Amino acid sequence: KPPSLGRLVYLSRPEWPALSRAVLVAIACIGIDLLTPEIKKIMDDLLLYPQMQGADIYGILSLEISSDTAFELRRMVIWTLALRGISAVLGIAKGVTFALVSERV
């Protein structure tokens, strides 16, 4: 039989749980990547308006900001680096999972 999309989907059926996990990891990775520009925006606002008392990220997460601007900037940089690291690890896990599944199918 010639190759077709239906046949490919049928052959990949045993790998659906792994593909589902990889898709969820990809969504988490994208979500984390969307947080870092917001944190950088807060850093910019903090530099322009040092008297800021608080900030929020997409209206979901509220951050209390102290009067020590240098401390707050360090905290935001640490948050950004941590989120980028988590995103990188999730991206590697996603890529490895998709590669293993495509190799099996």
PDB file of N, CA and C in Angstrom:
ATOM      1  N   LYS A   1       0.842  -1.188   0.000  1.00  0.00           N
ATOM      2  CA  LYS A   1       0.000   0.000   0.000  1.00  0.00           C
ATOM      3  C   LYS A   1       0.884   1.247   0.000  1.00  0.00           C
ATOM      4  N   PRO A   2       0.440   2.286  -0.688  1.00  0.00           N
ATOM      5  CA  PRO A   2       1.217   3.532  -0.666  1.00  0.00           C
ATOM      6  C   PRO A   2       1.069   4.232   0.695  1.00  0.00           C
ATOM      7  N   PRO A   3       2.062   5.012   1.081  1.00  0.00           N
ATOM      8  CA  PRO A   3       1.971   5.727   2.356  1.00  0.00           C
ATOM      9  C   PRO A   3       0.834   6.749   2.336  1.00  0.00           C
ATOM     10  N   SER A   4       0.189   6.884   3.462  1.00  0.00           N
ATOM     11  CA  SER A   4      -0.879   7.872   3.587  1.00  0.00           C
ATOM     12  C   SER A   4      -0.896   8.389   5.024  1.00  0.00           C
ATOM     13  N   LEU A   5      -1.603   9.470   5.223  1.00  0.00           N
ATOM     14  CA  LEU A   5      -1.707  10.051   6.553  1.00  0.00           C
ATOM     15  C   LEU A   5      -2.440   9.103   7.505  1.00  0.00           C
ATOM     16  N   GLY A   6      -3.475   8.461   7.021  1.00  0.00           N
ATOM     17  CA  GLY A   6      -4.219   7.514   7.851  1.00  0.00           C
ATOM     18  C   GLY A   6      -3.349   6.359   8.319  1.00  0.00           C
ATOM     19  N   ARG A   7      -2.523   5.871   7.436  1.00  0.00           N
ATOM     20  CA  ARG A   7      -1.626   4.770   7.801  1.00  0.00           C
ATOM     21  C   ARG A   7      -0.583   5.228   8.819  1.00  0.00           C
ATOM     22  N   LEU A   8      -0.075   6.441   8.646  1.00  0.00           N
ATOM     23  CA  LEU A   8       0.890   6.985   9.597  1.00  0.00           C
ATOM     24  C   LEU A   8       0.262   7.145  10.981  1.00  0.00           C
ATOM     25  N   VAL A   9      -0.974   7.634  11.021  1.00  0.00           N
ATOM     26  CA  VAL A   9      -1.668   7.775  12.300  1.00  0.00           C
ATOM     27  C   VAL A   9      -1.893   6.402  12.925  1.00  0.00           C
ATOM     28  N   TYR A  10      -2.252   5.415  12.120  1.00  0.00           N
ATOM     29  CA  TYR A  10      -2.448   4.062  12.636  1.00  0.00           C
ATOM     30  C   TYR A  10      -1.139   3.488  13.191  1.00  0.00           C
ATOM     31  N   LEU A  11      -0.044   3.701  12.486  1.00  0.00           N
ATOM     32  CA  LEU A  11       1.247   3.189  12.959  1.00  0.00           C
ATOM     33  C   LEU A  11       1.725   3.891  14.232  1.00  0.00           C
ATOM     34  N   SER A  12       1.330   5.135  14.400  1.00  0.00           N
ATOM     35  CA  SER A  12       1.797   5.883  15.569  1.00  0.00           C
ATOM     36  C   SER A  12       0.915   5.685  16.796  1.00  0.00           C
ATOM     37  N   ARG A  13      -0.127   4.904  16.695  1.00  0.00           N
ATOM     38  CA  ARG A  13      -1.060   4.737  17.812  1.00  0.00           C
ATOM     39  C   ARG A  13      -0.384   4.307  19.118  1.00  0.00           C
ATOM     40  N   PRO A  14       0.579   3.374  19.132  1.00  0.00           N
ATOM     41  CA  PRO A  14       1.227   3.024  20.400  1.00  0.00           C
ATOM     42  C   PRO A  14       2.023   4.179  21.012  1.00  0.00           C
ATOM     43  N   GLU A  15       2.353   5.177  20.205  1.00  0.00           N
ATOM     44  CA  GLU A  15       3.148   6.301  20.688  1.00  0.00           C
ATOM     45  C   GLU A  15       2.302   7.505  21.098  1.00  0.00           C
ATOM     46  N   TRP A  16       0.995   7.392  21.040  1.00  0.00           N
ATOM     47  CA  TRP A  16       0.133   8.520  21.387  1.00  0.00           C
ATOM     48  C   TRP A  16       0.346   9.040  22.807  1.00  0.00           C
ATOM     49  N   PRO A  17       0.525   8.186  23.824  1.00  0.00           N
ATOM     50  CA  PRO A  17       0.780   8.743  25.163  1.00  0.00           C
ATOM     51  C   PRO A  17       2.049   9.606  25.211  1.00  0.00           C
ATOM     52  N   ALA A  18       3.110   9.138  24.559  1.00  0.00           N
ATOM     53  CA  ALA A  18       4.348   9.923  24.539  1.00  0.00           C
ATOM     54  C   ALA A  18       4.151  11.220  23.753  1.00  0.00           C
ATOM     55  N   LEU A  19       3.428  11.152  22.654  1.00  0.00           N
ATOM     56  CA  LEU A  19       3.156  12.368  21.878  1.00  0.00           C
ATOM     57  C   LEU A  19       2.309  13.355  22.683  1.00  0.00           C
ATOM     58  N   SER A  20       1.356  12.840  23.444  1.00  0.00           N
ATOM     59  CA  SER A  20       0.524  13.713  24.280  1.00  0.00           C
ATOM     60  C   SER A  20       1.364  14.417  25.337  1.00  0.00           C
ATOM     61  N   ARG A  21       2.259  13.667  25.973  1.00  0.00           N
ATOM     62  CA  ARG A  21       3.148  14.286  26.969  1.00  0.00           C
ATOM     63  C   ARG A  21       4.047  15.326  26.320  1.00  0.00           C
ATOM     64  N   ALA A  22       4.553  15.034  25.132  1.00  0.00           N
ATOM     65  CA  ALA A  22       5.425  15.982  24.443  1.00  0.00           C
ATOM     66  C   ALA A  22       4.669  17.264  24.075  1.00  0.00           C
ATOM     67  N   VAL A  23       3.421  17.136  23.685  1.00  0.00           N
ATOM     68  CA  VAL A  23       2.620  18.316  23.364  1.00  0.00           C
ATOM     69  C   VAL A  23       2.377  19.149  24.622  1.00  0.00           C
ATOM     70  N   LEU A  24       2.082  18.501  25.745  1.00  0.00           N
ATOM     71  CA  LEU A  24       1.896  19.232  26.998  1.00  0.00           C
ATOM     72  C   LEU A  24       3.175  19.936  27.429  1.00  0.00           C
ATOM     73  N   VAL A  25       4.313  19.268  27.255  1.00  0.00           N
ATOM     74  CA  VAL A  25       5.598  19.891  27.582  1.00  0.00           C
ATOM     75  C   VAL A  25       5.851  21.080  26.659  1.00  0.00           C
ATOM     76  N   ALA A  26       5.482  20.950  25.376  1.00  0.00           N
ATOM     77  CA  ALA A  26       5.652  22.059  24.435  1.00  0.00           C
ATOM     78  C   ALA A  26       4.794  23.253  24.835  1.00  0.00           C
ATOM     79  N   ILE A  27       3.571  22.994  25.266  1.00  0.00           N
ATOM     80  CA  ILE A  27       2.691  24.087  25.706  1.00  0.00           C
ATOM     81  C   ILE A  27       3.259  24.756  26.951  1.00  0.00           C
ATOM     82  N   ALA A  28       3.779  23.963  27.894  1.00  0.00           N
ATOM     83  CA  ALA A  28       4.398  24.531  29.096  1.00  0.00           C
ATOM     84  C   ALA A  28       5.623  25.368  28.727  1.00  0.00           C
ATOM     85  N   CYS A  29       6.406  24.884  27.795  1.00  0.00           N
ATOM     86  CA  CYS A  29       7.604  25.599  27.343  1.00  0.00           C
ATOM     87  C   CYS A  29       7.230  26.949  26.735  1.00  0.00           C
ATOM     88  N   ILE A  30       6.201  26.973  25.916  1.00  0.00           N
ATOM     89  CA  ILE A  30       5.757  28.219  25.293  1.00  0.00           C
ATOM     90  C   ILE A  30       5.196  29.167  26.355  1.00  0.00           C
ATOM     91  N   GLY A  31       4.444  28.619  27.304  1.00  0.00           N
ATOM     92  CA  GLY A  31       3.906  29.452  28.382  1.00  0.00           C
ATOM     93  C   GLY A  31       4.997  30.108  29.208  1.00  0.00           C
ATOM     94  N   ILE A  32       6.032  29.359  29.509  1.00  0.00           N
ATOM     95  CA  ILE A  32       7.145  29.924  30.269  1.00  0.00           C
ATOM     96  C   ILE A  32       7.877  30.967  29.446  1.00  0.00           C
ATOM     97  N   ASP A  33       8.023  30.717  28.149  1.00  0.00           N
ATOM     98  CA  ASP A  33       8.679  31.706  27.284  1.00  0.00           C
ATOM     99  C   ASP A  33       7.869  32.998  27.194  1.00  0.00           C
ATOM    100  N   LEU A  34       6.566  32.919  27.359  1.00  0.00           N
ATOM    101  CA  LEU A  34       5.741  34.127  27.325  1.00  0.00           C
ATOM    102  C   LEU A  34       5.877  34.963  28.598  1.00  0.00           C
ATOM    103  N   LEU A  35       6.353  34.364  29.692  1.00  0.00           N
ATOM    104  CA  LEU A  35       6.507  35.107  30.938  1.00  0.00           C
ATOM    105  C   LEU A  35       7.740  36.003  30.945  1.00  0.00           C
ATOM    106  N   THR A  36       8.801  35.586  30.284  1.00  0.00           N
ATOM    107  CA  THR A  36      10.050  36.345  30.379  1.00  0.00           C
ATOM    108  C   THR A  36       9.956  37.762  29.800  1.00  0.00           C
ATOM    109  N   PRO A  37       9.271  38.017  28.676  1.00  0.00           N
ATOM    110  CA  PRO A  37       9.162  39.414  28.249  1.00  0.00           C
ATOM    111  C   PRO A  37       8.380  40.279  29.237  1.00  0.00           C
ATOM    112  N   GLU A  38       7.414  39.690  29.915  1.00  0.00           N
ATOM    113  CA  GLU A  38       6.662  40.444  30.922  1.00  0.00           C
ATOM    114  C   GLU A  38       7.559  40.843  32.089  1.00  0.00           C
ATOM    115  N   ILE A  39       8.431  39.933  32.503  1.00  0.00           N
ATOM    116  CA  ILE A  39       9.360  40.264  33.591  1.00  0.00           C
ATOM    117  C   ILE A  39      10.339  41.339  33.135  1.00  0.00           C
ATOM    118  N   LYS A  40      10.787  41.252  31.901  1.00  0.00           N
ATOM    119  CA  LYS A  40      11.677  42.296  31.377  1.00  0.00           C
ATOM    120  C   LYS A  40      10.957  43.631  31.281  1.00  0.00           C
ATOM    121  N   LYS A  41       9.670  43.609  30.976  1.00  0.00           N
ATOM    122  CA  LYS A  41       8.889  44.841  30.946  1.00  0.00           C
ATOM    123  C   LYS A  41       8.810  45.466  32.334  1.00  0.00           C
ATOM    124  N   ILE A  42       8.637  44.620  33.345  1.00  0.00           N
ATOM    125  CA  ILE A  42       8.609  45.122  34.713  1.00  0.00           C
ATOM    126  C   ILE A  42       9.961  45.722  35.087  1.00  0.00           C
ATOM    127  N   MET A  43      11.051  45.086  34.626  1.00  0.00           N
ATOM    128  CA  MET A  43      12.381  45.638  34.888  1.00  0.00           C
ATOM    129  C   MET A  43      12.527  47.016  34.249  1.00  0.00           C
ATOM    130  N   ASP A  44      12.060  47.164  33.013  1.00  0.00           N
ATOM    131  CA  ASP A  44      12.126  48.467  32.354  1.00  0.00           C
ATOM    132  C   ASP A  44      11.296  49.510  33.102  1.00  0.00           C
ATOM    133  N   ASP A  45      10.087  49.122  33.505  1.00  0.00           N
ATOM    134  CA  ASP A  45       9.242  50.041  34.265  1.00  0.00           C
ATOM    135  C   ASP A  45       9.894  50.435  35.587  1.00  0.00           C
ATOM    136  N   LEU A  46      10.577  49.490  36.202  1.00  0.00           N
ATOM    137  CA  LEU A  46      11.239  49.765  37.475  1.00  0.00           C
ATOM    138  C   LEU A  46      12.381  50.762  37.297  1.00  0.00           C
ATOM    139  N   LEU A  47      13.076  50.677  36.164  1.00  0.00           N
ATOM    140  CA  LEU A  47      14.140  51.646  35.894  1.00  0.00           C
ATOM    141  C   LEU A  47      13.574  53.043  35.623  1.00  0.00           C
ATOM    142  N   LEU A  48      12.438  53.088  34.928  1.00  0.00           N
ATOM    143  CA  LEU A  48      11.840  54.383  34.605  1.00  0.00           C
ATOM    144  C   LEU A  48      11.068  54.979  35.775  1.00  0.00           C
ATOM    145  N   TYR A  49      10.430  54.128  36.547  1.00  0.00           N
ATOM    146  CA  TYR A  49       9.603  54.585  37.674  1.00  0.00           C
ATOM    147  C   TYR A  49      10.059  53.873  38.954  1.00  0.00           C
ATOM    148  N   PRO A  50      11.130  54.353  39.589  1.00  0.00           N
ATOM    149  CA  PRO A  50      11.662  53.657  40.776  1.00  0.00           C
ATOM    150  C   PRO A  50      10.695  53.643  41.961  1.00  0.00           C
ATOM    151  N   GLN A  51       9.672  54.468  41.935  1.00  0.00           N
ATOM    152  CA  GLN A  51       8.717  54.503  43.039  1.00  0.00           C
ATOM    153  C   GLN A  51       7.587  53.483  42.882  1.00  0.00           C
ATOM    154  N   MET A  52       7.711  52.571  41.928  1.00  0.00           N
ATOM    155  CA  MET A  52       6.674  51.545  41.713  1.00  0.00           C
ATOM    156  C   MET A  52       6.462  50.723  42.984  1.00  0.00           C
ATOM    157  N   GLN A  53       5.231  50.429  43.292  1.00  0.00           N
ATOM    158  CA  GLN A  53       4.906  49.647  44.480  1.00  0.00           C
ATOM    159  C   GLN A  53       4.585  48.193  44.149  1.00  0.00           C
ATOM    160  N   GLY A  54       4.085  47.948  42.952  1.00  0.00           N
ATOM    161  CA  GLY A  54       3.700  46.588  42.590  1.00  0.00           C
ATOM    162  C   GLY A  54       3.538  46.462  41.082  1.00  0.00           C
ATOM    163  N   ALA A  55       3.490  45.223  40.650  1.00  0.00           N
ATOM    164  CA  ALA A  55       3.307  44.937  39.225  1.00  0.00           C
ATOM    165  C   ALA A  55       2.566  43.612  39.112  1.00  0.00           C
ATOM    166  N   ASP A  56       1.976  43.403  37.947  1.00  0.00           N
ATOM    167  CA  ASP A  56       1.315  42.119  37.725  1.00  0.00           C
ATOM    168  C   ASP A  56       1.692  41.574  36.360  1.00  0.00           C
ATOM    169  N   ILE A  57       1.626  40.265  36.248  1.00  0.00           N
ATOM    170  CA  ILE A  57       1.950  39.577  35.009  1.00  0.00           C
ATOM    171  C   ILE A  57       0.658  38.972  34.472  1.00  0.00           C
ATOM    172  N   TYR A  58       0.181  39.542  33.366  1.00  0.00           N
ATOM    173  CA  TYR A  58      -1.062  39.108  32.710  1.00  0.00           C
ATOM    174  C   TYR A  58      -2.265  39.106  33.649  1.00  0.00           C
ATOM    175  N   GLY A  59      -2.209  39.887  34.706  1.00  0.00           N
ATOM    176  CA  GLY A  59      -3.311  39.935  35.656  1.00  0.00           C
ATOM    177  C   GLY A  59      -3.470  38.676  36.482  1.00  0.00           C
ATOM    178  N   ILE A  60      -2.506  37.773  36.413  1.00  0.00           N
ATOM    179  CA  ILE A  60      -2.592  36.502  37.137  1.00  0.00           C
ATOM    180  C   ILE A  60      -1.689  36.511  38.355  1.00  0.00           C
ATOM    181  N   LEU A  61      -0.467  36.967  38.165  1.00  0.00           N
ATOM    182  CA  LEU A  61       0.538  36.947  39.219  1.00  0.00           C
ATOM    183  C   LEU A  61       0.855  38.378  39.626  1.00  0.00           C
ATOM    184  N   SER A  62       0.697  38.692  40.905  1.00  0.00           N
ATOM    185  CA  SER A  62       1.004  40.024  41.405  1.00  0.00           C
ATOM    186  C   SER A  62       2.343  40.001  42.124  1.00  0.00           C
ATOM    187  N   LEU A  63       3.147  41.026  41.856  1.00  0.00           N
ATOM    188  CA  LEU A  63       4.453  41.133  42.492  1.00  0.00           C
ATOM    189  C   LEU A  63       4.504  42.392  43.348  1.00  0.00           C
ATOM    190  N   GLU A  64       4.927  42.234  44.579  1.00  0.00           N
ATOM    191  CA  GLU A  64       5.172  43.376  45.449  1.00  0.00           C
ATOM    192  C   GLU A  64       6.598  43.839  45.215  1.00  0.00           C
ATOM    193  N   ILE A  65       6.768  45.133  45.038  1.00  0.00           N
ATOM    194  CA  ILE A  65       8.089  45.676  44.740  1.00  0.00           C
ATOM    195  C   ILE A  65       8.508  46.589  45.888  1.00  0.00           C
ATOM    196  N   SER A  66       9.702  46.314  46.430  1.00  0.00           N
ATOM    197  CA  SER A  66      10.208  47.121  47.540  1.00  0.00           C
ATOM    198  C   SER A  66      10.839  48.404  47.002  1.00  0.00           C
ATOM    199  N   SER A  67      11.292  49.244  47.900  1.00  0.00           N
ATOM    200  CA  SER A  67      11.893  50.519  47.493  1.00  0.00           C
ATOM    201  C   SER A  67      13.348  50.363  47.050  1.00  0.00           C
ATOM    202  N   ASP A  68      13.957  49.207  47.296  1.00  0.00           N
ATOM    203  CA  ASP A  68      15.343  48.956  46.894  1.00  0.00           C
ATOM    204  C   ASP A  68      15.374  48.506  45.431  1.00  0.00           C
ATOM    205  N   THR A  69      15.651  49.434  44.543  1.00  0.00           N
ATOM    206  CA  THR A  69      15.603  49.160  43.111  1.00  0.00           C
ATOM    207  C   THR A  69      16.644  48.125  42.696  1.00  0.00           C
ATOM    208  N   ALA A  70      17.843  48.225  43.228  1.00  0.00           N
ATOM    209  CA  ALA A  70      18.908  47.281  42.853  1.00  0.00           C
ATOM    210  C   ALA A  70      18.522  45.854  43.234  1.00  0.00           C
ATOM    211  N   PHE A  71      17.964  45.675  44.426  1.00  0.00           N
ATOM    212  CA  PHE A  71      17.532  44.345  44.862  1.00  0.00           C
ATOM    213  C   PHE A  71      16.442  43.804  43.946  1.00  0.00           C
ATOM    214  N   GLU A  72      15.495  44.641  43.597  1.00  0.00           N
ATOM    215  CA  GLU A  72      14.389  44.206  42.745  1.00  0.00           C
ATOM    216  C   GLU A  72      14.879  43.842  41.344  1.00  0.00           C
ATOM    217  N   LEU A  73      15.832  44.606  40.817  1.00  0.00           N
ATOM    218  CA  LEU A  73      16.382  44.268  39.503  1.00  0.00           C
ATOM    219  C   LEU A  73      17.113  42.930  39.544  1.00  0.00           C
ATOM    220  N   ARG A  74      17.884  42.699  40.615  1.00  0.00           N
ATOM    221  CA  ARG A  74      18.555  41.393  40.751  1.00  0.00           C
ATOM    222  C   ARG A  74      17.534  40.273  40.838  1.00  0.00           C
ATOM    223  N   ARG A  75      16.475  40.494  41.586  1.00  0.00           N
ATOM    224  CA  ARG A  75      15.434  39.474  41.726  1.00  0.00           C
ATOM    225  C   ARG A  75      14.784  39.168  40.379  1.00  0.00           C
ATOM    226  N   MET A  76      14.512  40.199  39.595  1.00  0.00           N
ATOM    227  CA  MET A  76      13.898  39.993  38.279  1.00  0.00           C
ATOM    228  C   MET A  76      14.855  39.277  37.323  1.00  0.00           C
ATOM    229  N   VAL A  77      16.147  39.596  37.404  1.00  0.00           N
ATOM    230  CA  VAL A  77      17.124  38.909  36.557  1.00  0.00           C
ATOM    231  C   VAL A  77      17.192  37.434  36.936  1.00  0.00           C
ATOM    232  N   ILE A  78      17.182  37.139  38.220  1.00  0.00           N
ATOM    233  CA  ILE A  78      17.208  35.739  38.671  1.00  0.00           C
ATOM    234  C   ILE A  78      15.954  35.012  38.193  1.00  0.00           C
ATOM    235  N   TRP A  79      14.791  35.664  38.291  1.00  0.00           N
ATOM    236  CA  TRP A  79      13.554  35.056  37.796  1.00  0.00           C
ATOM    237  C   TRP A  79      13.652  34.771  36.301  1.00  0.00           C
ATOM    238  N   THR A  80      14.186  35.744  35.554  1.00  0.00           N
ATOM    239  CA  THR A  80      14.308  35.574  34.100  1.00  0.00           C
ATOM    240  C   THR A  80      15.242  34.419  33.766  1.00  0.00           C
ATOM    241  N   LEU A  81      16.391  34.359  34.421  1.00  0.00           N
ATOM    242  CA  LEU A  81      17.339  33.272  34.161  1.00  0.00           C
ATOM    243  C   LEU A  81      16.752  31.912  34.545  1.00  0.00           C
ATOM    244  N   ALA A  82      16.042  31.863  35.670  1.00  0.00           N
ATOM    245  CA  ALA A  82      15.429  30.600  36.095  1.00  0.00           C
ATOM    246  C   ALA A  82      14.372  30.146  35.090  1.00  0.00           C
ATOM    247  N   LEU A  83      13.540  31.077  34.635  1.00  0.00           N
ATOM    248  CA  LEU A  83      12.513  30.717  33.659  1.00  0.00           C
ATOM    249  C   LEU A  83      13.120  30.283  32.335  1.00  0.00           C
ATOM    250  N   ARG A  84      14.184  30.954  31.909  1.00  0.00           N
ATOM    251  CA  ARG A  84      14.861  30.551  30.673  1.00  0.00           C
ATOM    252  C   ARG A  84      15.484  29.162  30.813  1.00  0.00           C
ATOM    253  N   GLY A  85      16.061  28.874  31.988  1.00  0.00           N
ATOM    254  CA  GLY A  85      16.635  27.547  32.222  1.00  0.00           C
ATOM    255  C   GLY A  85      15.578  26.452  32.206  1.00  0.00           C
ATOM    256  N   ILE A  86      14.452  26.713  32.870  1.00  0.00           N
ATOM    257  CA  ILE A  86      13.361  25.744  32.874  1.00  0.00           C
ATOM    258  C   ILE A  86      12.833  25.534  31.459  1.00  0.00           C
ATOM    259  N   SER A  87      12.697  26.621  30.715  1.00  0.00           N
ATOM    260  CA  SER A  87      12.226  26.521  29.336  1.00  0.00           C
ATOM    261  C   SER A  87      13.195  25.711  28.479  1.00  0.00           C
ATOM    262  N   ALA A  88      14.487  25.889  28.698  1.00  0.00           N
ATOM    263  CA  ALA A  88      15.477  25.132  27.925  1.00  0.00           C
ATOM    264  C   ALA A  88      15.387  23.641  28.228  1.00  0.00           C
ATOM    265  N   VAL A  89      15.246  23.293  29.503  1.00  0.00           N
ATOM    266  CA  VAL A  89      15.134  21.879  29.885  1.00  0.00           C
ATOM    267  C   VAL A  89      13.868  21.270  29.292  1.00  0.00           C
ATOM    268  N   LEU A  90      12.760  21.996  29.362  1.00  0.00           N
ATOM    269  CA  LEU A  90      11.516  21.490  28.778  1.00  0.00           C
ATOM    270  C   LEU A  90      11.633  21.364  27.260  1.00  0.00           C
ATOM    271  N   GLY A  91      12.319  22.303  26.632  1.00  0.00           N
ATOM    272  CA  GLY A  91      12.520  22.225  25.189  1.00  0.00           C
ATOM    273  C   GLY A  91      13.345  21.015  24.790  1.00  0.00           C
ATOM    274  N   ILE A  92      14.368  20.705  25.586  1.00  0.00           N
ATOM    275  CA  ILE A  92      15.176  19.511  25.321  1.00  0.00           C
ATOM    276  C   ILE A  92      14.329  18.257  25.486  1.00  0.00           C
ATOM    277  N   ALA A  93      13.529  18.202  26.560  1.00  0.00           N
ATOM    278  CA  ALA A  93      12.673  17.036  26.782  1.00  0.00           C
ATOM    279  C   ALA A  93      11.676  16.865  25.643  1.00  0.00           C
ATOM    280  N   LYS A  94      11.113  17.968  25.189  1.00  0.00           N
ATOM    281  CA  LYS A  94      10.170  17.916  24.061  1.00  0.00           C
ATOM    282  C   LYS A  94      10.856  17.403  22.800  1.00  0.00           C
ATOM    283  N   GLY A  95      12.006  17.937  22.488  1.00  0.00           N
ATOM    284  CA  GLY A  95      12.725  17.527  21.287  1.00  0.00           C
ATOM    285  C   GLY A  95      13.139  16.073  21.315  1.00  0.00           C
ATOM    286  N   VAL A  96      13.628  15.616  22.478  1.00  0.00           N
ATOM    287  CA  VAL A  96      14.034  14.211  22.604  1.00  0.00           C
ATOM    288  C   VAL A  96      12.828  13.294  22.449  1.00  0.00           C
ATOM    289  N   THR A  97      11.712  13.665  23.065  1.00  0.00           N
ATOM    290  CA  THR A  97      10.509  12.830  22.969  1.00  0.00           C
ATOM    291  C   THR A  97      10.004  12.754  21.530  1.00  0.00           C
ATOM    292  N   PHE A  98       9.921  13.874  20.852  1.00  0.00           N
ATOM    293  CA  PHE A  98       9.475  13.844  19.463  1.00  0.00           C
ATOM    294  C   PHE A  98      10.449  13.050  18.587  1.00  0.00           C
ATOM    295  N   ALA A  99      11.744  13.174  18.845  1.00  0.00           N
ATOM    296  CA  ALA A  99      12.737  12.430  18.044  1.00  0.00           C
ATOM    297  C   ALA A  99      12.596  10.932  18.267  1.00  0.00           C
ATOM    298  N   LEU A 100      12.430  10.520  19.529  1.00  0.00           N
ATOM    299  CA  LEU A 100      12.280   9.077  19.809  1.00  0.00           C
ATOM    300  C   LEU A 100      11.001   8.530  19.192  1.00  0.00           C
ATOM    301  N   VAL A 101       9.929   9.277  19.278  1.00  0.00           N
ATOM    302  CA  VAL A 101       8.660   8.807  18.705  1.00  0.00           C
ATOM    303  C   VAL A 101       8.766   8.722  17.186  1.00  0.00           C
ATOM    304  N   SER A 102       9.369   9.718  16.565  1.00  0.00           N
ATOM    305  CA  SER A 102       9.466   9.682  15.101  1.00  0.00           C
ATOM    306  C   SER A 102      10.392   8.560  14.643  1.00  0.00           C
ATOM    307  N   GLU A 103      11.373   8.221  15.444  1.00  0.00           N
ATOM    308  CA  GLU A 103      12.266   7.124  15.090  1.00  0.00           C
ATOM    309  C   GLU A 103      11.522   5.790  15.161  1.00  0.00           C
ATOM    310  N   ARG A 104      10.657   5.631  16.154  1.00  0.00           N
ATOM    311  CA  ARG A 104       9.921   4.378  16.305  1.00  0.00           C
ATOM    312  C   ARG A 104       8.874   4.199  15.211  1.00  0.00           C
ATOM    313  N   VAL A 105       8.257   5.284  14.800  1.00  0.00           N
ATOM    314  CA  VAL A 105       7.205   5.192  13.788  1.00  0.00           C
ATOM    315  C   VAL A 105       7.856   5.133  12.432  1.00  0.00           C
TER     316      VAL A 105
END
